[in-house]
Coordinates of C-alpha atoms in Angstrom, one line a residue:
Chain A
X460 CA 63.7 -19.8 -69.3
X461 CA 66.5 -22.1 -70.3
X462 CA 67.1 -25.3 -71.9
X463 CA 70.2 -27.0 -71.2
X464 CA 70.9 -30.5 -72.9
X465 CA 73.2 -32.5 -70.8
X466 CA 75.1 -35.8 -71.5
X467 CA 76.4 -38.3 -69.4
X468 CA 79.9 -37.0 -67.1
X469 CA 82.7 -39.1 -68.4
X470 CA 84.3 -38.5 -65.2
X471 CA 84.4 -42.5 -63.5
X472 CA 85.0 -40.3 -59.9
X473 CA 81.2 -39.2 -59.5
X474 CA 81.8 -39.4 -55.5
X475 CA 84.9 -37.2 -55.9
X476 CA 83.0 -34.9 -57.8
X477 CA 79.3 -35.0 -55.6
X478 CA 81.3 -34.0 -52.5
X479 CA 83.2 -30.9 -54.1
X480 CA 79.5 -30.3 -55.3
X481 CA 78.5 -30.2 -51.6
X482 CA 81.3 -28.5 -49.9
X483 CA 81.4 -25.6 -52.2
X484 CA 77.1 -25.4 -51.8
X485 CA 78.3 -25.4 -48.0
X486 CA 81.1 -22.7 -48.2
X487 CA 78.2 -20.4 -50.2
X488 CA 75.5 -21.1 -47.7
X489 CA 73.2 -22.6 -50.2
X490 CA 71.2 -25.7 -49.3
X491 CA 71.0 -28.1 -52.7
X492 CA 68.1 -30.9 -52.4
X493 CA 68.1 -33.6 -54.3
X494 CA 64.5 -34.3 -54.9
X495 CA 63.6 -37.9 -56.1
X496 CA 60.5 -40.5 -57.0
X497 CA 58.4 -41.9 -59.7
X498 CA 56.9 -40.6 -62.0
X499 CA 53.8 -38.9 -61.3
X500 CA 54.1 -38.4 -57.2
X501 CA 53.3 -35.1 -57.4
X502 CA 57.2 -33.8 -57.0
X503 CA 56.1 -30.8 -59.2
X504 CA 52.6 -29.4 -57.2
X505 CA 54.8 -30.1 -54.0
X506 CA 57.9 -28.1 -54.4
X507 CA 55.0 -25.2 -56.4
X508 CA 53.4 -25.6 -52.8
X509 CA 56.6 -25.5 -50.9
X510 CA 57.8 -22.3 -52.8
X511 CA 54.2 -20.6 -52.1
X512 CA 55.1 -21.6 -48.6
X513 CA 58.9 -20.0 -48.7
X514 CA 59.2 -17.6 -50.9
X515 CA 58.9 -14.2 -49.1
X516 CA 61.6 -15.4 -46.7
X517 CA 63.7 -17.1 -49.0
X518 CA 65.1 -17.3 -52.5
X519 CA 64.5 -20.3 -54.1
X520 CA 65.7 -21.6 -57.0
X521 CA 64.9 -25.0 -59.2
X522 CA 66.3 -27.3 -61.6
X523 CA 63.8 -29.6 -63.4
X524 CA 65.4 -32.7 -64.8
X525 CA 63.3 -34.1 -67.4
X526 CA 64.3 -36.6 -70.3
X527 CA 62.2 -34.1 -72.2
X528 CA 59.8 -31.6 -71.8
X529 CA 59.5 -28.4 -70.2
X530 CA 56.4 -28.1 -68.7
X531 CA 57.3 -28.3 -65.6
X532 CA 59.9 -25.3 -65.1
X533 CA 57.2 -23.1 -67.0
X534 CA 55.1 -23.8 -64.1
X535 CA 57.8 -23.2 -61.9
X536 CA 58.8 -20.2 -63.5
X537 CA 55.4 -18.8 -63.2
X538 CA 55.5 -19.0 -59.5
X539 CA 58.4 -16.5 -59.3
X540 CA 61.3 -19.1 -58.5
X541 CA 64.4 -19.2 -61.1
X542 CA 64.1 -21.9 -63.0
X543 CA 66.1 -24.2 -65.7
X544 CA 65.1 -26.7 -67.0
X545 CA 67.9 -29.4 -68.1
X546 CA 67.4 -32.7 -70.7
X547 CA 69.1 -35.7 -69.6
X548 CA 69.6 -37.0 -73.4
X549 CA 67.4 -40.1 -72.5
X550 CA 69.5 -40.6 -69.0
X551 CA 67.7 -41.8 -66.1
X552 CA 68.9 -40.0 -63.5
X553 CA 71.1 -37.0 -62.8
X554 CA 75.0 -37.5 -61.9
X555 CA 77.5 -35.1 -60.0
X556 CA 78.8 -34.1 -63.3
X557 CA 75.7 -33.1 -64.9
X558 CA 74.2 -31.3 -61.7
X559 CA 77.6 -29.2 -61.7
X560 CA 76.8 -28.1 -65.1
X561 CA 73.6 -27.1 -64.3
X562 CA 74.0 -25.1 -61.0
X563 CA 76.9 -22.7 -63.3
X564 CA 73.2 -21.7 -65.2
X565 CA 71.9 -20.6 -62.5
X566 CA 72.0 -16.8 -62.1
X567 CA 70.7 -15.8 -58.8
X568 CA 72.2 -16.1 -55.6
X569 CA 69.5 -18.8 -54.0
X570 CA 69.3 -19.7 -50.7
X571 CA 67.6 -23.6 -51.6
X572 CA 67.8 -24.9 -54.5
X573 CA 65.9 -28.0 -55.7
X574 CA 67.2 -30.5 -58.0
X575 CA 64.1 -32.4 -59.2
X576 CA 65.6 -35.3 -60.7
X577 CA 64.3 -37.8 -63.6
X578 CA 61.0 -39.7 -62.1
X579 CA 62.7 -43.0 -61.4
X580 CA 62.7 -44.5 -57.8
X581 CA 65.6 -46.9 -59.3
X582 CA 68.9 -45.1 -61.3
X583 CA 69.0 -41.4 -59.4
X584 CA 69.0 -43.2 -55.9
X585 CA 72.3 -44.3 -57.8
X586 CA 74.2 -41.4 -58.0
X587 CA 75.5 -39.3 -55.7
X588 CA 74.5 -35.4 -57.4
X589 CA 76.0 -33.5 -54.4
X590 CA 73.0 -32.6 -53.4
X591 CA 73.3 -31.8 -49.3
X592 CA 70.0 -33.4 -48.8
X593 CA 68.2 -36.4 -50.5
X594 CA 64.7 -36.2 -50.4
X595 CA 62.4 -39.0 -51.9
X596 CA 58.4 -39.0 -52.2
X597 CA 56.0 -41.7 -52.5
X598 CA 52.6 -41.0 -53.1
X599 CA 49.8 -42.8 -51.8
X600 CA 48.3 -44.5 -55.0
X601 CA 51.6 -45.9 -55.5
X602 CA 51.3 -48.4 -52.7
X603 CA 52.6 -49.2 -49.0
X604 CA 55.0 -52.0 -50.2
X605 CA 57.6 -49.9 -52.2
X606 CA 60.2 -50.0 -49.1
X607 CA 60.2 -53.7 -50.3
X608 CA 60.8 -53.4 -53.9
X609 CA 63.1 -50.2 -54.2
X610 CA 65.1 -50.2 -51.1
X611 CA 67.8 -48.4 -52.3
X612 CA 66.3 -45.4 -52.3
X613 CA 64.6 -45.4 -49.0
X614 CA 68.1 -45.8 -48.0
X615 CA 70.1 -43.1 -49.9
X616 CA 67.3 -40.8 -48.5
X617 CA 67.3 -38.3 -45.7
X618 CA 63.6 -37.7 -45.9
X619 CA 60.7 -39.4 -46.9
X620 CA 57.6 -37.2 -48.2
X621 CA 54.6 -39.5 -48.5
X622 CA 52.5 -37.3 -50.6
X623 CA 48.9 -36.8 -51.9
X624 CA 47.6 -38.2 -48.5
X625 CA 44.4 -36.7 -49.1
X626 CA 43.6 -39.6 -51.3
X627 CA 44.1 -41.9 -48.3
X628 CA 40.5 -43.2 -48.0
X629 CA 40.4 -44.1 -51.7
X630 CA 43.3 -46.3 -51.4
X631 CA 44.5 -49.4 -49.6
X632 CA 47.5 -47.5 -48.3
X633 CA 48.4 -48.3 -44.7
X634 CA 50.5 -45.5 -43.3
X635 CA 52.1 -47.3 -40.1
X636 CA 53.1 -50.3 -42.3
X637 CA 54.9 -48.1 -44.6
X638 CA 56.2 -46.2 -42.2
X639 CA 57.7 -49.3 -40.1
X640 CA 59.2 -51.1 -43.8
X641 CA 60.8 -47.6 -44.7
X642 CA 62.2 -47.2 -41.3
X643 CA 63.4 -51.1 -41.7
X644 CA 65.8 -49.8 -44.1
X645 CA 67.0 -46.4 -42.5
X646 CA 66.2 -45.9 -39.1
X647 CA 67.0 -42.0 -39.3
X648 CA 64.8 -41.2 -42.0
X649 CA 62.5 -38.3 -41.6
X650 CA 58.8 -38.9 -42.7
X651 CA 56.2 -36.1 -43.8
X652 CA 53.1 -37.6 -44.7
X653 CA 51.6 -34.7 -46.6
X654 CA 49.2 -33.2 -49.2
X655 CA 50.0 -30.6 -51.5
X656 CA 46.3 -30.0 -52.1
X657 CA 44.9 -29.6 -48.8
X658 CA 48.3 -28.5 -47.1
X659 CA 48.2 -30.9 -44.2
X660 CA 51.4 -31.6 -43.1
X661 CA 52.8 -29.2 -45.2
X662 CA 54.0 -26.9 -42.0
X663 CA 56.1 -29.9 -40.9
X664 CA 58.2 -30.2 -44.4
X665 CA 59.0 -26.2 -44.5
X666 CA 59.6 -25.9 -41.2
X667 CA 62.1 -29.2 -41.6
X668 CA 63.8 -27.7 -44.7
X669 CA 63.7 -24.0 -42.6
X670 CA 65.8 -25.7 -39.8
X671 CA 68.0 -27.8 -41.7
X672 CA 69.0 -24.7 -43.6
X673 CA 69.9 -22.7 -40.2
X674 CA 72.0 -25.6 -39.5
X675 CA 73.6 -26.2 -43.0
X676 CA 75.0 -22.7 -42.5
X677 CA 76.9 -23.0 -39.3
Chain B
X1095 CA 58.0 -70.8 -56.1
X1096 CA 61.0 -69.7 -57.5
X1097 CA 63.4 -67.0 -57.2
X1098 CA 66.1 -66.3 -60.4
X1099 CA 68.7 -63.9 -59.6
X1100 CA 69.6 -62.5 -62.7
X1101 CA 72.6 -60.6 -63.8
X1102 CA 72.9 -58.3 -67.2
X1103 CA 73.3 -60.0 -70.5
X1104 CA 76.7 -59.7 -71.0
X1105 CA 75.8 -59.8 -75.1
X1106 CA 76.1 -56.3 -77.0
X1107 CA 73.3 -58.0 -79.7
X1108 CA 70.1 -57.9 -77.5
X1109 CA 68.3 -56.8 -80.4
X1110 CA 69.1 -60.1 -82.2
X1111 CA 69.0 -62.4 -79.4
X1112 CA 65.4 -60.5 -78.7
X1113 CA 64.3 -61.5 -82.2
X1114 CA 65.7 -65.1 -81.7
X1115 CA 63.0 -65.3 -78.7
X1116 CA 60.3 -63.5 -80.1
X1117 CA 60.3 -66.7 -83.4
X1118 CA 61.1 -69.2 -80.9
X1119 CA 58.0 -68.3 -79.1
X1120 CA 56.0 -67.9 -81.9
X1121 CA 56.8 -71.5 -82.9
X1122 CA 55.5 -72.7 -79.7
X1123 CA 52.3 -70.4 -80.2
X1124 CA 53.3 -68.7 -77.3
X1125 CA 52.6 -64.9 -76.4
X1126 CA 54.9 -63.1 -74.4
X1127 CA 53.2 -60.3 -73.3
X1128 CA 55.9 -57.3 -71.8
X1129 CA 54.4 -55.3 -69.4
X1130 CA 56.1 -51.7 -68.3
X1131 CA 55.2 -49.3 -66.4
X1132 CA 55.9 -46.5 -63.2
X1133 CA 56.3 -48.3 -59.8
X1134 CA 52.5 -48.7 -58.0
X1135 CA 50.6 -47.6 -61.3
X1136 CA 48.5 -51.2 -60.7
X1137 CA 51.1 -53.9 -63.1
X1138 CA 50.4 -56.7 -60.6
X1139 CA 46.5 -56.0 -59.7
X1140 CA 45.5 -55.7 -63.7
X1141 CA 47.2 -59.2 -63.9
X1142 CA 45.4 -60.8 -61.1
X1143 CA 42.5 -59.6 -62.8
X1144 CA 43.4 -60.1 -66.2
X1145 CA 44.3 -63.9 -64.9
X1146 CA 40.8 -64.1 -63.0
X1147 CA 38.9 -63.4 -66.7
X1148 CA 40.9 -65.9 -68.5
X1149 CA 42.2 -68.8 -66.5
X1150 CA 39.3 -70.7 -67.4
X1151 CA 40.1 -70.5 -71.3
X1152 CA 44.2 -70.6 -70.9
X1153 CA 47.3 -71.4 -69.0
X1154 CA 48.6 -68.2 -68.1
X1155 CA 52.8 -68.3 -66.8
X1156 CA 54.1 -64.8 -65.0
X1157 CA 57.4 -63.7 -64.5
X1158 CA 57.6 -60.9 -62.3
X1159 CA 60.8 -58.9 -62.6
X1160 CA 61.9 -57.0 -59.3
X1161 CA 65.1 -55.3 -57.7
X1162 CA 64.5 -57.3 -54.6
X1163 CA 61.5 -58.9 -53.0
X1164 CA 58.9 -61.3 -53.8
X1165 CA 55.4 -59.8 -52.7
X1166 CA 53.6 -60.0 -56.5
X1167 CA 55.2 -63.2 -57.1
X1168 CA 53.5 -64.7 -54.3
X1169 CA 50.2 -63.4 -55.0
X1170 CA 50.2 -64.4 -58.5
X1171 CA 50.7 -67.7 -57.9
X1172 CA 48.0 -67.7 -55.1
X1173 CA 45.3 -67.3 -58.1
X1174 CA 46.6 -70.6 -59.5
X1175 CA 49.1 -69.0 -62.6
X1176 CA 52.7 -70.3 -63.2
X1177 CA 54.6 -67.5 -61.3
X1178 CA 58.1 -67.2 -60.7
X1179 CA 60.2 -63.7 -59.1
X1180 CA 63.0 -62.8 -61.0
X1181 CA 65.4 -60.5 -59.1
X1182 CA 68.0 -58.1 -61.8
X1183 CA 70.7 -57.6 -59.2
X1184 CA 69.7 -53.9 -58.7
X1185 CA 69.2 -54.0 -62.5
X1186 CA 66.3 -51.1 -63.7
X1187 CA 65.3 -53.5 -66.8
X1188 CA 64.8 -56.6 -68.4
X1189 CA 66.8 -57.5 -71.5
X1190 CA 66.6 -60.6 -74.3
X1191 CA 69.3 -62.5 -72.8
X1192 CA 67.3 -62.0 -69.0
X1193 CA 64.0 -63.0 -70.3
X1194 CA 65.4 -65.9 -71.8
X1195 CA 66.9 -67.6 -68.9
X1196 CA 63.5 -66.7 -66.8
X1197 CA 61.2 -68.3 -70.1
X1198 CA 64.0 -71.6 -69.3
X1199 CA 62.7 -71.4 -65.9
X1200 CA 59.0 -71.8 -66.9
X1201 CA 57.9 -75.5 -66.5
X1202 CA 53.7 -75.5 -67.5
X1203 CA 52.7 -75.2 -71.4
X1204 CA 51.1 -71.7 -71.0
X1205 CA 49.4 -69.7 -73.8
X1206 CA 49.9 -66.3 -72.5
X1207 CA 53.4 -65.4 -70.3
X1208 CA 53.3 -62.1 -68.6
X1209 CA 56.9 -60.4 -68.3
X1210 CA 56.1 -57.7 -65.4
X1211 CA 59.1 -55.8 -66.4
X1212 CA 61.0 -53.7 -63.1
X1213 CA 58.6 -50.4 -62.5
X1214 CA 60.0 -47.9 -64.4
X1215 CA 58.7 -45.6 -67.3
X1216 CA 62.5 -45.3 -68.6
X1217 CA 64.7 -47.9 -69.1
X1218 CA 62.7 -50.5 -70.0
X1219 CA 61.6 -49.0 -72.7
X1220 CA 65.3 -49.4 -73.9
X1221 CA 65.9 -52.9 -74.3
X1222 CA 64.1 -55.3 -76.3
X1223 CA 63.1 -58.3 -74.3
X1224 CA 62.0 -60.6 -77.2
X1225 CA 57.8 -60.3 -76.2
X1226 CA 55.7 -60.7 -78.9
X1227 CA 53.5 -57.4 -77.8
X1228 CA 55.0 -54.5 -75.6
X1229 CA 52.3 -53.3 -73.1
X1230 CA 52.4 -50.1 -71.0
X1231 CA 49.9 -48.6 -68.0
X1232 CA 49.8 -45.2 -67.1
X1233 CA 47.7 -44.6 -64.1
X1234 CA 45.1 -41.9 -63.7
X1235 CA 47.3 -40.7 -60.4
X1236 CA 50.5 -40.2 -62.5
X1237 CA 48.8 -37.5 -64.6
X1238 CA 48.0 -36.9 -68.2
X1239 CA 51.1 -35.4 -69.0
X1240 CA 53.3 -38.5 -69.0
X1241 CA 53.4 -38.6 -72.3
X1242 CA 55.6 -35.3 -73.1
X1243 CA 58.4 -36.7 -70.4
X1244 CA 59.1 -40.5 -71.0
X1245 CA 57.8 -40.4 -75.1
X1246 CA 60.0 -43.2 -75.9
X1247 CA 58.0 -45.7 -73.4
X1248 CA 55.0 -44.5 -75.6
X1249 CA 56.7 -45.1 -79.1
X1250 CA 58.1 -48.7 -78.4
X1251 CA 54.5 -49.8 -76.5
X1252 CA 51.7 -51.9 -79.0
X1253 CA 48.7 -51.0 -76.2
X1254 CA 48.8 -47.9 -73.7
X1255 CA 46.5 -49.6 -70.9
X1256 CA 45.1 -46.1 -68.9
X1257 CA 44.5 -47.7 -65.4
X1258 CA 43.3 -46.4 -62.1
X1259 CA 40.0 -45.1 -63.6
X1260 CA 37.7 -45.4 -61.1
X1261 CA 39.5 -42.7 -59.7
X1262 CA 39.2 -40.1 -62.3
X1263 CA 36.9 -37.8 -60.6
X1264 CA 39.7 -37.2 -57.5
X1265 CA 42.4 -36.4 -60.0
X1266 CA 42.5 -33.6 -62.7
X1267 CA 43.5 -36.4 -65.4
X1268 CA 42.0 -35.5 -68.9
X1269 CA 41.2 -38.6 -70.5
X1270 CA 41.4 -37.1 -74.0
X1271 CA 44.3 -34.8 -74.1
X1272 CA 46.1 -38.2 -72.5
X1273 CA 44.9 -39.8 -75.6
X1274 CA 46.0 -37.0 -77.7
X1275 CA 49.2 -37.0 -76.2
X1276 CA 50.3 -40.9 -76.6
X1277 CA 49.1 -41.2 -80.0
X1278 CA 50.7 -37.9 -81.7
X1279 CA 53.9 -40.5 -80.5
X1280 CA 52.8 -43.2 -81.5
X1281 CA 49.9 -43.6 -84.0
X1282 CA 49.0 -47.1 -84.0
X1283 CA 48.8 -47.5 -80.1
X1284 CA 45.7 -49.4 -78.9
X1285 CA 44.4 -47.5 -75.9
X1286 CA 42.5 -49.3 -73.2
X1287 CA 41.6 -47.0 -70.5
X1288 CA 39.9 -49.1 -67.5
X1289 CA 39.7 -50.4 -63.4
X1290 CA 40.9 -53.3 -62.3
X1291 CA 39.0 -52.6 -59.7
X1292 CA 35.6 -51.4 -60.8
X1293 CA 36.3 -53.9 -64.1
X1294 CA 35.3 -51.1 -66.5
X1295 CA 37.2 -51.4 -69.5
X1296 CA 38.4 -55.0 -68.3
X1297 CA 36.8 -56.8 -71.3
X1298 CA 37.9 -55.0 -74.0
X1299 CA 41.8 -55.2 -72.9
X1300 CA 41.0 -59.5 -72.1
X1301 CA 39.2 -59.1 -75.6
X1302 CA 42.3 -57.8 -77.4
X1303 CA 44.8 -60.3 -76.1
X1304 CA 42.4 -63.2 -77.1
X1305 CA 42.6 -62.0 -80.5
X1306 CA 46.2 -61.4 -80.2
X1307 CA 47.0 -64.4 -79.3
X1308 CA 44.9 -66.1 -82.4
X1309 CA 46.8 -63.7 -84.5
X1310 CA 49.7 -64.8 -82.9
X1311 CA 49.0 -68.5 -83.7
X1312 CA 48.2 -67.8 -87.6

């Protein structure tokens, strides 16, 4: 498994750079998602379920994006996906530059690849990585009212993943006010409420990412 | 109640105007707690708590620092604290020259001021704010592991609050390797692990800022 350290792109033109990202990804057929949140939503145990879920019809790779650590693309690894793992050099997200730099380590010729960027629902909504598809995730014991406080990112995504909705019952999470807030903000935005754990509403989120692969390749 | 929209320090020495706060406060036997954390790990519920427990025996001031919106703000001040919302312009921290324009908009003679720093485990921990005691919570839903990916939040932090504990049984947090973990980074970290909810663990966290704050006074 490798280790890449990355620093900041001193490129100013990250847009420039995102949609050169995105039309090459488009030319090979290979569908990049961006996949964003705080810390500690469960990004890792949902892309290790989405994977399970994929991975005899598809090759799928991952780029973890960590300030440090690799724990996380060990677990990937584990599961049979190719996996890097890149250090941000105390950056909080991940920029066109750096993503660029990271998809030239990857060796396999994927058909998704996920970028799971630094856990931060602030900086990475930020930057434009060239991803084709920006996906976010907000876990339930994070609260209903984040649409409020980090709009930004409810608006730079294309889907919404509100994950670990098996816990539900424990919290005070209301799932039509969050719904109606996120949607406030971006009326097109897809929502999967989901668990990783007991797979509910995990058929809606592969099928989604099934489909909008078919038609990323027309 | 009053909103402050604040714009980046456009100093380079936060460090020294951080240090010109944190005597200037400790003249006025005032202690400005900083409180960081990951978005919806429980910042605003410990406070209403923490305020409940001590109101009685102090004037406690909040400043609650946000990207947009004003939800904690409001329910602060509903349990009778000084509260005011700070907005940072899209901003993912708090710095000296920040703090001090919100402490100038603080009009009651409190003991204890609560900085709810913007929710982020990252950038926050970057900037000095001038706060006598830098506070942290991780919460039992984020996972035990946070220490390995945001370790400098964990170096710069005086007390790692653990919160979220009455839900320890529904997640696969381990309590000691957490521990472990935070204080191979940091040795001298106080670590309070407790529910806002349940209140387990809420006295010894109330005990240590009363004696903070008479050490603070000395």
């Amino acid at each position: 498994m490798k280790i890449i350290e990355l620093h900041e792109s001193v490129t100013a033109s990250n847009d420039r750079d995102a949609d050169e990202i995105r039309k090459k990804m488009k030319e090979q057929g290979v569908l990049l998602i961006n996949l964003m949140s705080s810390p500690g939503s469960g990004k890792t145990v949902l892309l290790s379920a989405t994977i399970q879920a994929l991975k005899d019809k598809y090759k799928i790779g991952v780029m973890e994006a960590d300030i440090e650590s690799d724990v996380d693309a060990r677990h990937i690894e584990a599961l049979g996906a190719e996996s890097i793992q890149v250090h941000t050099d105390g950056m909080c997200h991940m920029d066109a530059g750096m993503t660029e730099e990271a998809l030239h380590n990857m060796k396999e010729k994927n058909d998704l690849i996920f970028l799971e960027n630094v856990g931060n629902l602030i900086c990475p909504a930020e930057f434009d990585t060239g991803a084709g598809k920006n996906v976010m995730i907000l876990s339930v014991p994070e609260g209903d009212d984040k649409p409020l406080k980090y709009p930004l990112m409810f608006q730079k995504s294309d889907v919404l993943i509100i994950s670990k909705i098996d816990t539900m019952t424990y919290f005070d999470f209301n799932l039509e006010r969050c719904q109606k807030y996120a949607r406030e903000l971006n009326p097109d935005i897809a929502i999967f409420p989901l668990s990783a754990k007991t797979e509910e509403g995990m058929a809606e989120w592969t099928d989604w990412l099934e489909s909008t692969l078919k038609e990323w390749r027309k």
